[in-house]
C-alpha atoms as a printed R data frame, in Angstrom:
    type eleno elety resid chain resno       x       y       z
1   ATOM     1    CA   MET     A     1  15.399  13.369 -11.638
2   ATOM     2    CA   HIS     A     2  14.897  11.972 -15.114
3   ATOM     3    CA   ARG     A     3  11.516  12.407 -16.836
4   ATOM     4    CA   ARG     A     4   9.172   9.438 -16.565
5   ATOM     5    CA   PRO     A     5   6.365   8.542 -18.742
6   ATOM     6    CA   ASN     A     6   4.050   9.184 -15.760
7   ATOM     7    CA   ALA     A     7   5.789  11.474 -13.281
8   ATOM     8    CA   THR     A     8   4.999  11.449  -9.622
9   ATOM     9    CA   VAL     A     9   3.098  14.144  -7.796
10  ATOM    10    CA   MET     A    10   3.073  14.778  -3.942
11  ATOM    11    CA   THR     A    11  -0.152  15.430  -2.150
12  ATOM    12    CA   ASN     A    12  -0.515  15.443   1.640
13  ATOM    13    CA   GLY     A    13   1.892  12.707   2.508
14  ATOM    14    CA   ALA     A    14   1.194  10.486  -0.510
15  ATOM    15    CA   THR     A    15   2.644  10.413  -4.060
16  ATOM    16    CA   LYS     A    16   0.066  10.177  -6.764
17  ATOM    17    CA   VAL     A    17   0.269   9.889 -10.509
18  ATOM    18    CA   ARG     A    18  -0.546  12.471 -13.139
19  ATOM    19    CA   ALA     A    19   0.339  11.867 -16.792
20  ATOM    20    CA   ASP     A    20   2.640  14.199 -18.610
21  ATOM    21    CA   CYS     A    21   4.027  15.936 -15.527
22  ATOM    22    CA   GLU     A    22   7.735  16.406 -14.722
23  ATOM    23    CA   THR     A    23   9.306  16.693 -11.306
24  ATOM    24    CA   SER     A    24  12.713  17.159  -9.792
25  ATOM    25    CA   ASP     A    25  14.056  15.343  -6.933
26  ATOM    26    CA   HIS     A    26  13.075  17.778  -4.126
27  ATOM    27    CA   ARG     A    27  10.381  19.956  -5.712
28  ATOM    28    CA   PRO     A    28   7.099  18.160  -5.365
29  ATOM    29    CA   MET     A    29   4.155  19.538  -7.155
30  ATOM    30    CA   GLU     A    30   0.918  20.092  -5.284
31  ATOM    31    CA   ARG     A    31  -1.783  18.423  -7.422
32  ATOM    32    CA   HIS     A    32  -4.542  15.923  -6.911
33  ATOM    33    CA   MET     A    33  -4.482  12.416  -8.224
34  ATOM    34    CA   ARG     A    34  -5.974  11.990 -11.736
35  ATOM    35    CA   ARG     A    35  -8.775   9.502 -11.227
36  ATOM    36    CA   ARG     A    36  -9.502   6.973 -14.010
37  ATOM    37    CA   SER     A    37 -13.105   7.189 -15.389
38  ATOM    38    CA   GLY     A    38 -15.245   4.299 -16.169
39  ATOM    39    CA   PRO     A    39 -16.447   1.288 -14.196
40  ATOM    40    CA   ARG     A    40 -14.140  -0.601 -11.936
41  ATOM    41    CA   PRO     A    41 -13.390  -4.114 -12.800
42  ATOM    42    CA   GLU     A    42 -16.005  -5.566 -10.383
43  ATOM    43    CA   ALA     A    43 -16.530  -8.724 -12.616
44  ATOM    44    CA   VAL     A    44 -12.874  -9.645 -11.966
45  ATOM    45    CA   LEU     A    45 -13.572  -9.337  -8.123
46  ATOM    46    CA   VAL     A    46 -16.649 -11.462  -8.277
47  ATOM    47    CA   ALA     A    47 -15.063 -14.135 -10.569
48  ATOM    48    CA   LEU     A    48 -11.942 -14.338  -8.286
49  ATOM    49    CA   ALA     A    49 -14.047 -14.686  -5.135
50  ATOM    50    CA   ILE     A    50 -16.037 -17.492  -6.603
51  ATOM    51    CA   ILE     A    51 -12.931 -19.244  -7.793
52  ATOM    52    CA   VAL     A    52 -10.952 -18.994  -4.707
53  ATOM    53    CA   ALA     A    53 -13.945 -20.259  -2.641
54  ATOM    54    CA   GLY     A    54 -14.205 -23.282  -4.859
55  ATOM    55    CA   THR     A    55 -10.507 -24.019  -4.945
56  ATOM    56    CA   LEU     A    56  -9.601 -23.307  -1.423
57  ATOM    57    CA   GLY     A    57 -12.755 -23.934   0.532
58  ATOM    58    CA   SER     A    58 -12.578 -23.925   4.349
59  ATOM    59    CA   GLY     A    59 -13.798 -27.580   4.905
60  ATOM    60    CA   ALA     A    60 -11.742 -30.640   4.949
61  ATOM    61    CA   GLY     A    61 -11.397 -32.153   1.518
62  ATOM    62    CA   GLN     A    62 -12.284 -29.037  -0.304
63  ATOM    63    CA   SER     A    63  -8.948 -27.414  -0.234
64  ATOM    64    CA   HIS     A    64  -6.412 -27.859  -3.112
65  ATOM    65    CA   ALA     A    65  -3.726 -28.269  -0.562
66  ATOM    66    CA   GLN     A    66  -4.736 -31.669   0.853
67  ATOM    67    CA   ASP     A    67  -2.987 -33.277   3.865
68  ATOM    68    CA   ASN     A    68  -0.249 -34.886   1.654
69  ATOM    69    CA   THR     A    69   3.388 -34.073   1.549
70  ATOM    70    CA   GLY     A    70   5.380 -33.614  -1.655
71  ATOM    71    CA   THR     A    71   2.230 -34.081  -4.012
72  ATOM    72    CA   TYR     A    72   3.483 -31.119  -6.349
73  ATOM    73    CA   ARG     A    73   5.688 -31.787  -9.403
74  ATOM    74    CA   LEU     A    74   7.842 -29.243 -11.291
75  ATOM    75    CA   ASP     A    75   6.670 -28.373 -14.765
76  ATOM    76    CA   GLU     A    76   9.849 -28.492 -16.674
77  ATOM    77    CA   SER     A    77   8.157 -26.972 -19.820
78  ATOM    78    CA   TRP     A    78   7.060 -23.750 -18.115
79  ATOM    79    CA   PRO     A    79   7.515 -21.141 -19.290
80  ATOM    80    CA   GLN     A    80   8.830 -20.733 -22.784
81  ATOM    81    CA   TYR     A    81  11.065 -17.712 -22.680
82  ATOM    82    CA   PRO     A    82  11.207 -15.451 -25.649
83  ATOM    83    CA   LEU     A    83  14.421 -15.442 -27.619
84  ATOM    84    CA   GLY     A    84  17.067 -13.027 -26.412
85  ATOM    85    CA   SER     A    85  15.440 -12.564 -23.007
86  ATOM    86    CA   GLN     A    86  17.228 -12.293 -19.755
87  ATOM    87    CA   PHE     A    87  15.352 -13.633 -16.742
88  ATOM    88    CA   GLU     A    88  18.165 -14.151 -14.265
89  ATOM    89    CA   MET     A    89  16.795 -11.961 -11.495
90  ATOM    90    CA   GLY     A    90  13.155 -13.002 -11.083
91  ATOM    91    CA   SER     A    91  11.719 -11.030  -8.053
92  ATOM    92    CA   GLY     A    92   7.862 -10.950  -8.294
93  ATOM    93    CA   ILE     A    93   5.118 -13.108  -9.748
94  ATOM    94    CA   ALA     A    94   1.223 -12.805  -9.770
95  ATOM    95    CA   VAL     A    95  -1.647 -14.457 -11.432
96  ATOM    96    CA   ASP     A    96  -4.937 -12.810 -12.557
97  ATOM    97    CA   ALA     A    97  -8.431 -14.290 -12.605
98  ATOM    98    CA   ARG     A    98  -7.911 -15.454 -16.211
99  ATOM    99    CA   GLY     A    99  -4.822 -17.447 -15.218
100 ATOM   100    CA   ILE     A   100  -2.442 -14.945 -16.924
101 ATOM   101    CA   VAL     A   101   0.879 -15.033 -15.073
102 ATOM   102    CA   TYR     A   102   2.672 -11.689 -14.584
103 ATOM   103    CA   ALA     A   103   6.399 -11.910 -13.726
104 ATOM   104    CA   ILE     A   104   8.714  -9.121 -12.890
105 ATOM   105    CA   SER     A   105  12.419  -9.301 -13.148
106 ATOM   106    CA   ARG     A   106  15.580  -7.081 -12.602
107 ATOM   107    CA   ASP     A   107  18.084  -6.631 -15.387
108 ATOM   108    CA   ARG     A   108  20.918  -9.193 -15.435
109 ATOM   109    CA   ASP     A   109  23.629  -6.682 -14.535
110 ATOM   110    CA   HIS     A   110  21.675  -5.235 -11.556
111 ATOM   111    CA   TRP     A   111  24.072  -6.408  -8.896
112 ATOM   112    CA   ALA     A   112  27.273  -5.753 -10.870
113 ATOM   113    CA   GLY     A   113  28.930  -3.263  -8.495
114 ATOM   114    CA   HIS     A   114  29.162  -2.911  -4.763
115 ATOM   115    CA   PRO     A   115  28.279  -0.636  -3.134
116 ATOM   116    CA   LEU     A   116  25.459  -0.084  -5.576
117 ATOM   117    CA   SER     A   117  24.266   3.163  -6.974
118 ATOM   118    CA   MET     A   118  20.850   1.977  -7.813
119 ATOM   119    CA   THR     A   119  19.783   5.012  -9.954
120 ATOM   120    CA   ARG     A   120  22.161   3.552 -12.642
121 ATOM   121    CA   TYR     A   121  19.738   0.720 -13.203
122 ATOM   122    CA   ARG     A   122  16.587   2.250 -14.526
123 ATOM   123    CA   GLY     A   123  14.832  -0.156 -16.887
124 ATOM   124    CA   THR     A   124  11.670  -0.329 -18.801
125 ATOM   125    CA   GLY     A   125   9.356  -3.124 -19.663
126 ATOM   126    CA   SER     A   126  10.142  -5.333 -16.662
127 ATOM   127    CA   ILE     A   127   6.766  -7.103 -16.414
128 ATOM   128    CA   TRP     A   128   6.303 -10.182 -18.582
129 ATOM   129    CA   MET     A   129   3.149 -12.075 -19.297
130 ATOM   130    CA   PHE     A   130   2.741 -15.844 -19.818
131 ATOM   131    CA   ASP     A   131  -0.381 -18.105 -20.032
132 ATOM   132    CA   ARG     A   132  -0.822 -21.368 -18.168
133 ATOM   133    CA   SER     A   133   0.898 -23.282 -20.922
134 ATOM   134    CA   GLY     A   134   3.937 -21.163 -20.654
135 ATOM   135    CA   THR     A   135   3.401 -19.229 -23.852
136 ATOM   136    CA   TYR     A   136   4.913 -15.785 -23.777
137 ATOM   137    CA   LEU     A   137   2.217 -13.182 -24.381
138 ATOM   138    CA   GLY     A   138   4.204  -9.925 -24.260
139 ATOM   139    CA   LYS     A   139   4.988  -7.194 -21.788
140 ATOM   140    CA   PHE     A   140   2.611  -5.286 -19.462
141 ATOM   141    CA   ALA     A   141   2.842  -1.541 -18.826
142 ATOM   142    CA   GLU     A   142   5.965  -1.495 -20.948
143 ATOM   143    CA   ASP     A   143   6.621   2.269 -20.752
144 ATOM   144    CA   GLN     A   144   6.991   2.002 -16.798
145 ATOM   145    CA   GLU     A   145  10.335   2.548 -15.315
146 ATOM   146    CA   PHE     A   146  11.492   0.512 -12.344
147 ATOM   147    CA   ILE     A   147  14.892   0.557 -10.695
148 ATOM   148    CA   GLY     A   148  14.880  -2.595  -8.690
149 ATOM   149    CA   PRO     A   149  11.475  -4.214  -8.522
150 ATOM   150    CA   HIS     A   150  10.953  -6.369  -5.436
151 ATOM   151    CA   SER     A   151   7.342  -7.850  -5.713
152 ATOM   152    CA   LEU     A   152   4.216  -7.877  -7.753
153 ATOM   153    CA   TYR     A   153   0.558  -8.323  -6.846
154 ATOM   154    CA   ILE     A   154  -2.907  -8.291  -8.415
155 ATOM   155    CA   ASP     A   155  -5.590  -7.253  -5.912
156 ATOM   156    CA   GLY     A   156  -9.142  -8.304  -5.699
157 ATOM   157    CA   GLU     A   157 -10.259  -5.713  -8.154
158 ATOM   158    CA   GLY     A   158  -7.805  -6.710 -10.814
159 ATOM   159    CA   PHE     A   159  -5.262  -3.759 -10.269
160 ATOM   160    CA   VAL     A   160  -1.601  -4.667 -10.599
161 ATOM   161    CA   TRP     A   161   0.777  -3.454  -7.864
162 ATOM   162    CA   VAL     A   162   4.449  -3.184  -8.302
163 ATOM   163    CA   VAL     A   163   6.798  -2.608  -5.227
164 ATOM   164    CA   ASP     A   164  10.015  -1.069  -6.480
165 ATOM   165    CA   ARG     A   165  12.515  -1.541  -3.593
166 ATOM   166    CA   ASP     A   166  15.416   0.433  -5.127
167 ATOM   167    CA   GLY     A   167  13.067   3.017  -6.675
168 ATOM   168    CA   HIS     A   168  11.376   3.501  -3.223
169 ATOM   169    CA   GLN     A   169   7.975   3.428  -4.718
170 ATOM   170    CA   VAL     A   170   4.796   1.333  -4.760
171 ATOM   171    CA   THR     A   171   2.801   1.774  -7.964
172 ATOM   172    CA   LYS     A   172  -0.870   0.734  -8.645
173 ATOM   173    CA   LEU     A   173  -1.848   0.103 -12.237
174 ATOM   174    CA   THR     A   174  -5.130  -0.522 -14.005
175 ATOM   175    CA   PRO     A   175  -5.534  -4.029 -15.870
176 ATOM   176    CA   ASP     A   176  -4.669  -2.083 -19.048
177 ATOM   177    CA   GLY     A   177  -1.359  -0.840 -17.561
178 ATOM   178    CA   THR     A   178  -2.390   2.823 -16.704
179 ATOM   179    CA   PRO     A   179  -0.728   4.051 -13.326
180 ATOM   180    CA   VAL     A   180  -3.460   5.464 -11.071
181 ATOM   181    CA   LEU     A   181  -1.533   5.755  -7.800
182 ATOM   182    CA   THR     A   182   2.155   5.946  -6.811
183 ATOM   183    CA   LEU     A   183   3.442   6.191  -3.266
184 ATOM   184    CA   GLY     A   184   7.040   7.374  -2.577
185 ATOM   185    CA   GLU     A   185   9.386   9.675  -4.609
186 ATOM   186    CA   TYR     A   186  11.088   8.074  -7.430
187 ATOM   187    CA   GLY     A   187  14.715   7.157  -6.597
188 ATOM   188    CA   THR     A   188  14.673   9.080  -3.364
189 ATOM   189    CA   TYR     A   189  14.831   7.309   0.001
190 ATOM   190    CA   GLY     A   190  13.386   8.626   3.317
191 ATOM   191    CA   ASN     A   191  11.539   7.524   6.429
192 ATOM   192    CA   ASP     A   192   8.592  10.025   6.623
193 ATOM   193    CA   GLU     A   193   4.927   9.736   5.610
194 ATOM   194    CA   SER     A   194   5.708  10.398   1.873
195 ATOM   195    CA   HIS     A   195   9.044   8.416   1.342
196 ATOM   196    CA   PHE     A   196  10.062   4.801   1.657
197 ATOM   197    CA   ASN     A   197  13.407   3.267   2.022
198 ATOM   198    CA   GLY     A   198  13.362  -0.056   0.330
199 ATOM   199    CA   PRO     A   199   9.805  -1.212   0.291
200 ATOM   200    CA   THR     A   200   9.213  -4.854  -0.156
201 ATOM   201    CA   GLY     A   201   5.496  -5.820  -0.200
202 ATOM   202    CA   VAL     A   202   1.902  -5.061   0.230
203 ATOM   203    CA   ALA     A   203  -1.038  -6.567   2.073
204 ATOM   204    CA   PHE     A   204  -4.650  -5.476   1.245
205 ATOM   205    CA   LEU     A   205  -7.074  -5.131   4.110
206 ATOM   206    CA   PRO     A   206 -10.888  -5.271   4.107
207 ATOM   207    CA   GLY     A   207 -12.467  -1.899   3.183
208 ATOM   208    CA   GLY     A   208  -9.723  -0.777   0.846
209 ATOM   209    CA   ASP     A   209  -6.866   0.295   3.295
210 ATOM   210    CA   PHE     A   210  -3.489  -1.446   2.660
211 ATOM   211    CA   VAL     A   211  -0.184  -1.994   4.425
212 ATOM   212    CA   VAL     A   212   3.134  -1.477   2.850
213 ATOM   213    CA   ALA     A   213   6.131  -3.413   4.205
214 ATOM   214    CA   ASP     A   214   8.778  -0.551   4.150
215 ATOM   215    CA   GLY     A   215  11.076  -3.274   5.015
216 ATOM   216    CA   TYR     A   216  14.665  -3.261   3.737
217 ATOM   217    CA   TRP     A   217  16.095  -0.179   5.476
218 ATOM   218    CA   ASN     A   218  13.228   1.399   7.445
219 ATOM   219    CA   SER     A   219  12.034  -1.809   9.264
220 ATOM   220    CA   ARG     A   220   8.426  -0.724   9.488
221 ATOM   221    CA   LEU     A   221   4.874  -1.353   8.354
222 ATOM   222    CA   VAL     A   222   2.914   1.583   6.922
223 ATOM   223    CA   TRP     A   223  -0.857   1.820   6.811
224 ATOM   224    CA   PHE     A   224  -2.557   3.814   3.937
225 ATOM   225    CA   ASP     A   225  -6.219   4.350   3.066
226 ATOM   226    CA   ALA     A   226  -7.678   3.405  -0.334
227 ATOM   227    CA   ASP     A   227  -6.726   6.749  -1.827
228 ATOM   228    CA   GLY     A   228  -3.070   6.364  -0.659
229 ATOM   229    CA   GLU     A   229  -3.264   8.834   2.328
230 ATOM   230    CA   PHE     A   230  -0.905   7.920   5.170
231 ATOM   231    CA   LEU     A   231  -2.584   6.500   8.230
232 ATOM   232    CA   LYS     A   232   0.143   5.317  10.599
233 ATOM   233    CA   GLN     A   233   3.278   3.230  10.924
234 ATOM   234    CA   VAL     A   234   4.356   0.471  13.208
235 ATOM   235    CA   GLY     A   235   7.750  -1.042  13.833
236 ATOM   236    CA   GLU     A   236  11.389  -0.313  14.715
237 ATOM   237    CA   TYR     A   237  14.729  -1.879  14.057
238 ATOM   238    CA   GLY     A   238  15.638  -4.714  16.359
239 ATOM   239    CA   ASN     A   239  15.160  -8.307  17.387
240 ATOM   240    CA   GLY     A   240  12.765  -7.934  20.433
241 ATOM   241    CA   PRO     A   241   9.057  -8.426  20.442
242 ATOM   242    CA   GLY     A   242   7.453  -6.260  17.758
243 ATOM   243    CA   GLN     A   243  10.769  -5.174  16.522
244 ATOM   244    CA   LEU     A   244  11.727  -5.717  12.992
245 ATOM   245    CA   GLY     A   245  14.803  -6.543  10.917
246 ATOM   246    CA   VAL     A   246  14.223  -6.694   7.149
247 ATOM   247    CA   VAL     A   247  10.522  -6.944   6.635
248 ATOM   248    CA   HIS     A   248  10.910  -9.017   3.419
249 ATOM   249    CA   ALA     A   249   7.190  -9.844   2.893
250 ATOM   250    CA   VAL     A   250   3.700  -9.345   4.361
251 ATOM   251    CA   ALA     A   251   0.349 -10.948   3.857
252 ATOM   252    CA   LEU     A   252  -3.163 -10.997   5.310
253 ATOM   253    CA   ASP     A   253  -4.415 -14.477   5.917
254 ATOM   254    CA   ALA     A   254  -8.022 -15.863   6.176
255 ATOM   255    CA   ARG     A   255  -8.157 -15.124   9.961
256 ATOM   256    CA   GLY     A   256  -7.384 -11.442   9.354
257 ATOM   257    CA   ARG     A   257  -3.743 -11.779  10.660
258 ATOM   258    CA   LEU     A   258  -0.872  -9.748   9.120
259 ATOM   259    CA   LEU     A   259   1.997 -12.321   8.718
260 ATOM   260    CA   VAL     A   260   5.422 -10.739   8.307
261 ATOM   261    CA   ALA     A   261   8.584 -12.342   7.008
262 ATOM   262    CA   ASN     A   262  11.048 -10.903   9.498
263 ATOM   263    CA   VAL     A   263  14.682 -11.420   8.262
264 ATOM   264    CA   CYS     A   264  17.822 -10.424  10.416
265 ATOM   265    CA   GLY     A   265  19.067  -7.273   8.730
266 ATOM   266    CA   GLY     A   266  22.793  -7.335   8.964
267 ATOM   267    CA   ALA     A   267  23.338 -10.152   6.494
268 ATOM   268    CA   LEU     A   268  21.353  -8.374   3.850
269 ATOM   269    CA   HIS     A   269  22.235  -4.766   4.191
270 ATOM   270    CA   PRO     A   270  25.936  -4.288   3.363
271 ATOM   271    CA   TYR     A   271  25.872  -5.264  -0.306
272 ATOM   272    CA   VAL     A   272  22.640  -3.552  -1.401
273 ATOM   273    CA   THR     A   273  23.039  -0.139   0.512
274 ATOM   274    CA   VAL     A   274  24.623   3.052  -0.591
275 ATOM   275    CA   ARG     A   275  26.588   5.043   1.848
276 ATOM   276    CA   GLY     A   276  24.455   7.126   4.188
277 ATOM   277    CA   GLN     A   277  21.243   5.206   3.439
278 ATOM   278    CA   ILE     A   278  21.052   3.619   6.826
279 ATOM   279    CA   ALA     A   279  22.924   3.957  10.063
280 ATOM   280    CA   GLU     A   280  26.360   2.297  10.110
281 ATOM   281    CA   GLU     A   281  25.520   0.065  13.005
282 ATOM   282    CA   ARG     A   282  22.771  -1.625  10.830
283 ATOM   283    CA   LEU     A   283  25.429  -2.982   8.568
284 ATOM   284    CA   GLN     A   284  26.338  -5.622  11.284
285 ATOM   285    CA   PRO     A   285  24.077  -8.375  12.394
286 ATOM   286    CA   ILE     A   286  22.083  -7.939  15.607
287 ATOM   287    CA   PRO     A   287  23.634 -10.168  18.189
288 ATOM   288    CA   GLY     A   288  21.485 -13.269  18.831
289 ATOM   289    CA   CYS     A   289  19.115 -12.262  15.919
290 ATOM   290    CA   THR     A   290  16.950 -15.161  14.583
291 ATOM   291    CA   SER     A   291  14.866 -14.676  11.460
292 ATOM   292    CA   ARG     A   292  11.244 -15.493  11.982
293 ATOM   293    CA   PHE     A   293   7.702 -15.070  10.832
294 ATOM   294    CA   ASP     A   294   5.697 -12.610  13.077
295 ATOM   295    CA   VAL     A   295   1.995 -11.815  13.533
296 ATOM   296    CA   PHE     A   296   0.423  -8.422  13.802
297 ATOM   297    CA   ASN     A   297  -3.282  -7.617  13.848
298 ATOM   298    CA   GLN     A   298  -4.764  -5.257  11.351
299 ATOM   299    CA   ASP     A   299  -4.565  -2.283  13.853
300 ATOM   300    CA   GLY     A   300  -0.816  -2.832  14.131
301 ATOM   301    CA   SER     A   301  -0.547  -4.547  17.457
302 ATOM   302    CA   TYR     A   302   2.073  -7.235  17.716
303 ATOM   303    CA   GLU     A   303   0.595 -10.572  18.566
304 ATOM   304    CA   GLY     A   304   3.875 -12.705  18.746
305 ATOM   305    CA   PRO     A   305   5.936 -14.951  16.580
306 ATOM   306    CA   TRP     A   306   4.230 -17.362  14.020
307 ATOM   307    CA   SER     A   307   6.118 -20.554  14.872
308 ATOM   308    CA   VAL     A   308   4.360 -22.959  12.507
309 ATOM   309    CA   VAL     A   309   7.136 -22.465  10.012
310 ATOM   310    CA   GLY     A   310  10.756 -21.638  11.063
311 ATOM   311    CA   GLY     A   311  14.206 -21.734   9.530
312 ATOM   312    CA   THR     A   312  17.229 -19.474   9.253
313 ATOM   313    CA   LEU     A   313  15.932 -17.605   6.276
314 ATOM   314    CA   THR     A   314  12.138 -16.813   6.548
315 ATOM   315    CA   LEU     A   315  12.135 -15.095   3.235
316 ATOM   316    CA   SER     A   316   8.542 -15.030   1.909
317 ATOM   317    CA   ILE     A   317   4.946 -15.330   2.939
318 ATOM   318    CA   ALA     A   318   1.633 -15.328   0.969
319 ATOM   319    CA   ALA     A   319  -1.899 -16.134   1.645
320 ATOM   320    CA   TYR     A   320  -4.691 -17.354  -0.641
321 ATOM   321    CA   GLY     A   321  -8.086 -18.571   0.710
322 ATOM   322    CA   ASN     A   322  -7.577 -20.598   3.809
323 ATOM   323    CA   ARG     A   323  -3.953 -21.543   2.859
324 ATOM   324    CA   ILE     A   324  -0.626 -19.807   3.904
325 ATOM   325    CA   PHE     A   325   2.455 -20.246   1.694
326 ATOM   326    CA   ALA     A   326   5.864 -19.736   3.344
327 ATOM   327    CA   GLY     A   327   9.212 -19.867   1.795
328 ATOM   328    CA   THR     A   328  12.020 -20.747   4.158
329 ATOM   329    CA   THR     A   329  15.265 -22.643   4.594
330 ATOM   330    CA   GLY     A   330  15.291 -25.829   2.533
331 ATOM   331    CA   SER     A   331  16.274 -29.419   3.180
332 ATOM   332    CA   GLU     A   332  18.837 -29.085   0.287
333 ATOM   333    CA   ARG     A   333  21.759 -26.768   0.566
334 ATOM   334    CA   GLY     A   334  21.185 -23.662  -1.473
335 ATOM   335    CA   ARG     A   335  17.555 -24.137  -2.016
336 ATOM   336    CA   GLN     A   336  14.383 -23.333  -0.189
337 ATOM   337    CA   ASP     A   337  11.191 -25.242   0.742
338 ATOM   338    CA   LEU     A   338   7.716 -23.988   0.244
339 ATOM   339    CA   VAL     A   339   5.556 -24.853   3.119
340 ATOM   340    CA   ILE     A   340   1.819 -24.799   2.824
341 ATOM   341    CA   VAL     A   341  -0.274 -24.323   5.938
342 ATOM   342    CA   ASN     A   342  -3.939 -24.530   6.924
343 ATOM   343    CA   ALA     A   343  -4.620 -20.997   8.094
344 ATOM   344    CA   GLU     A   344  -7.643 -22.079  10.305
345 ATOM   345    CA   THR     A   345  -5.649 -24.705  12.305
346 ATOM   346    CA   ASP     A   346  -1.969 -23.570  11.761
347 ATOM   347    CA   THR     A   347  -1.026 -26.979  10.711
348 ATOM   348    CA   VAL     A   348   1.335 -27.842   7.814
349 ATOM   349    CA   VAL     A   349  -0.639 -29.646   5.024
350 ATOM   350    CA   ASP     A   350   1.991 -29.837   2.270
351 ATOM   351    CA   ILE     A   351   5.613 -29.094   1.657
352 ATOM   352    CA   ILE     A   352   7.318 -28.619  -1.695
353 ATOM   353    CA   ARG     A   353  11.033 -29.587  -1.062
354 ATOM   354    CA   SER     A   354  13.653 -27.519  -2.756
355 ATOM   355    CA   ALA     A   355  11.018 -25.450  -4.519
356 ATOM   356    CA   ASP     A   356  13.615 -22.972  -5.929
357 ATOM   357    CA   VAL     A   357  16.907 -21.398  -5.076
358 ATOM   358    CA   TYR     A   358  15.203 -18.498  -3.187
359 ATOM   359    CA   VAL     A   359  11.471 -18.545  -2.995
360 ATOM   360    CA   HIS     A   360  11.335 -14.707  -3.263
361 ATOM   361    CA   GLN     A   361   7.730 -14.543  -4.029
362 ATOM   362    CA   MET     A   362   4.955 -17.141  -4.888
363 ATOM   363    CA   ALA     A   363   1.521 -16.825  -6.384
364 ATOM   364    CA   LEU     A   364  -1.453 -19.193  -6.639
365 ATOM   365    CA   ASP     A   365  -3.551 -19.739  -9.867
366 ATOM   366    CA   PRO     A   366  -6.952 -19.973  -8.208
367 ATOM   367    CA   THR     A   367  -8.432 -21.982 -11.024
368 ATOM   368    CA   SER     A   368  -5.901 -24.775 -11.509
369 ATOM   369    CA   GLY     A   369  -4.181 -24.576  -8.044
370 ATOM   370    CA   ASP     A   370  -0.809 -24.379  -9.489
371 ATOM   371    CA   ILE     A   371   1.832 -22.488  -7.668
372 ATOM   372    CA   TYR     A   372   4.247 -20.139  -9.382
373 ATOM   373    CA   VAL     A   373   7.477 -19.036  -7.794
374 ATOM   374    CA   ALA     A   374   9.785 -16.173  -8.515
375 ATOM   375    CA   SER     A   375  13.479 -16.634  -7.593
376 ATOM   376    CA   VAL     A   376  16.528 -14.439  -7.549
377 ATOM   377    CA   TYR     A   377  20.242 -15.562  -7.584
378 ATOM   378    CA   PRO     A   378  19.873 -18.814  -9.572
379 ATOM   379    CA   GLU     A   379  23.770 -19.387  -9.397
380 ATOM   380    CA   HIS     A   380  23.363 -19.780  -5.633
381 ATOM   381    CA   GLY     A   381  21.713 -23.152  -6.201
382 ATOM   382    CA   GLY     A   382  24.252 -24.380  -8.719
383 ATOM   383    CA   GLU     A   383  22.450 -23.270 -11.858
384 ATOM   384    CA   SER     A   384  24.621 -21.282 -14.266
385 ATOM   385    CA   ARG     A   385  23.543 -17.836 -15.273
386 ATOM   386    CA   GLY     A   386  21.808 -17.904 -18.645
387 ATOM   387    CA   PRO     A   387  19.018 -16.246 -20.631
388 ATOM   388    CA   GLU     A   388  16.396 -18.652 -19.362
389 ATOM   389    CA   GLY     A   389  16.447 -18.390 -15.682
390 ATOM   390    CA   PRO     A   390  15.470 -20.472 -13.651
391 ATOM   391    CA   SER     A   391  13.961 -17.263 -12.316
392 ATOM   392    CA   PHE     A   392  10.302 -18.471 -12.701
393 ATOM   393    CA   VAL     A   393   8.878 -21.904 -12.123
394 ATOM   394    CA   ARG     A   394   5.659 -23.613 -11.990
395 ATOM   395    CA   TRP     A   395   4.609 -26.334  -9.480
396 ATOM   396    CA   THR     A   396   1.591 -28.465 -10.506
397 ATOM   397    CA   ARG     A   397  -0.175 -31.633  -9.655
């Protein structure tokens, strides 16, 4: 394994970070996580809670997402990309309590060969920052290497989480970009307590535990405690009740439900898998498989399909306050709709038609109510490849 600015260290089923360490592919070093001193960003948590409560209140008329359809408009001026940039493979997006937008992208040649050997595509400086007006603010955690980032999150305490699907890792960083916890072994896939095989997303539970969607090639949900220690796993490959294909996204809604974007696996596996990474039979679609959203409780028990939003490609799911945001098959060929649902009543309250080519991940600005979308594969919707996307877009009122 190549040296990283912050190498991974294995302890008791979790991978944690220690600066200035070097590891090899199969020789984990037994050390404890280096804890960051100083106060935790509690002010960010309090501010975010107040903002979300005010913006997405539970009563009728308090929520930003009112019972109107098509009330959002695309902000054509957002963002202003820096000269010479390449934003053709936007995969993740998040907004902090200040309204700063963090956007993560893969390099433009990431899918150049098939089958892919993902370790060829290590890149640094994948996270870009913009303000609400679209002004480029620079890069975040510029020295971090990611192979194929899939999603990006900012938790209630202001920590930034990066899910690196093709690096098989989940990394937690402080607001100043210092890594404090990394799960998984860099560039090494597996299906045990300390390895992932294509992780796709994270959901944060009350009390500090969190759930990782180890979704592309392991088809499971994995529970960890706040320190990154393995707790349990749920799921197996298939199309039956409680079974999973590609777990493409996961979110915890206001009712405490774990919502899962469950995509049929065969269509996605062949062109992103190296030989031996998954069983050969998984390269073919499951007969009769239908992509869907599923519901699990916080203990991991399957509660059934979430049929409020359907479609042939249930790609993304997110929850903010009492609103659920789902990206699914659109009304226009080659594009997806973003459906907004009242979590308390499970009723659709707004739809952004043809929100983007693929609504790969979405994020809400809790102050303005604007919705940001990260999209991969712009050429699938008819846009030509170019230095300015359209990998990231903003929908506003």
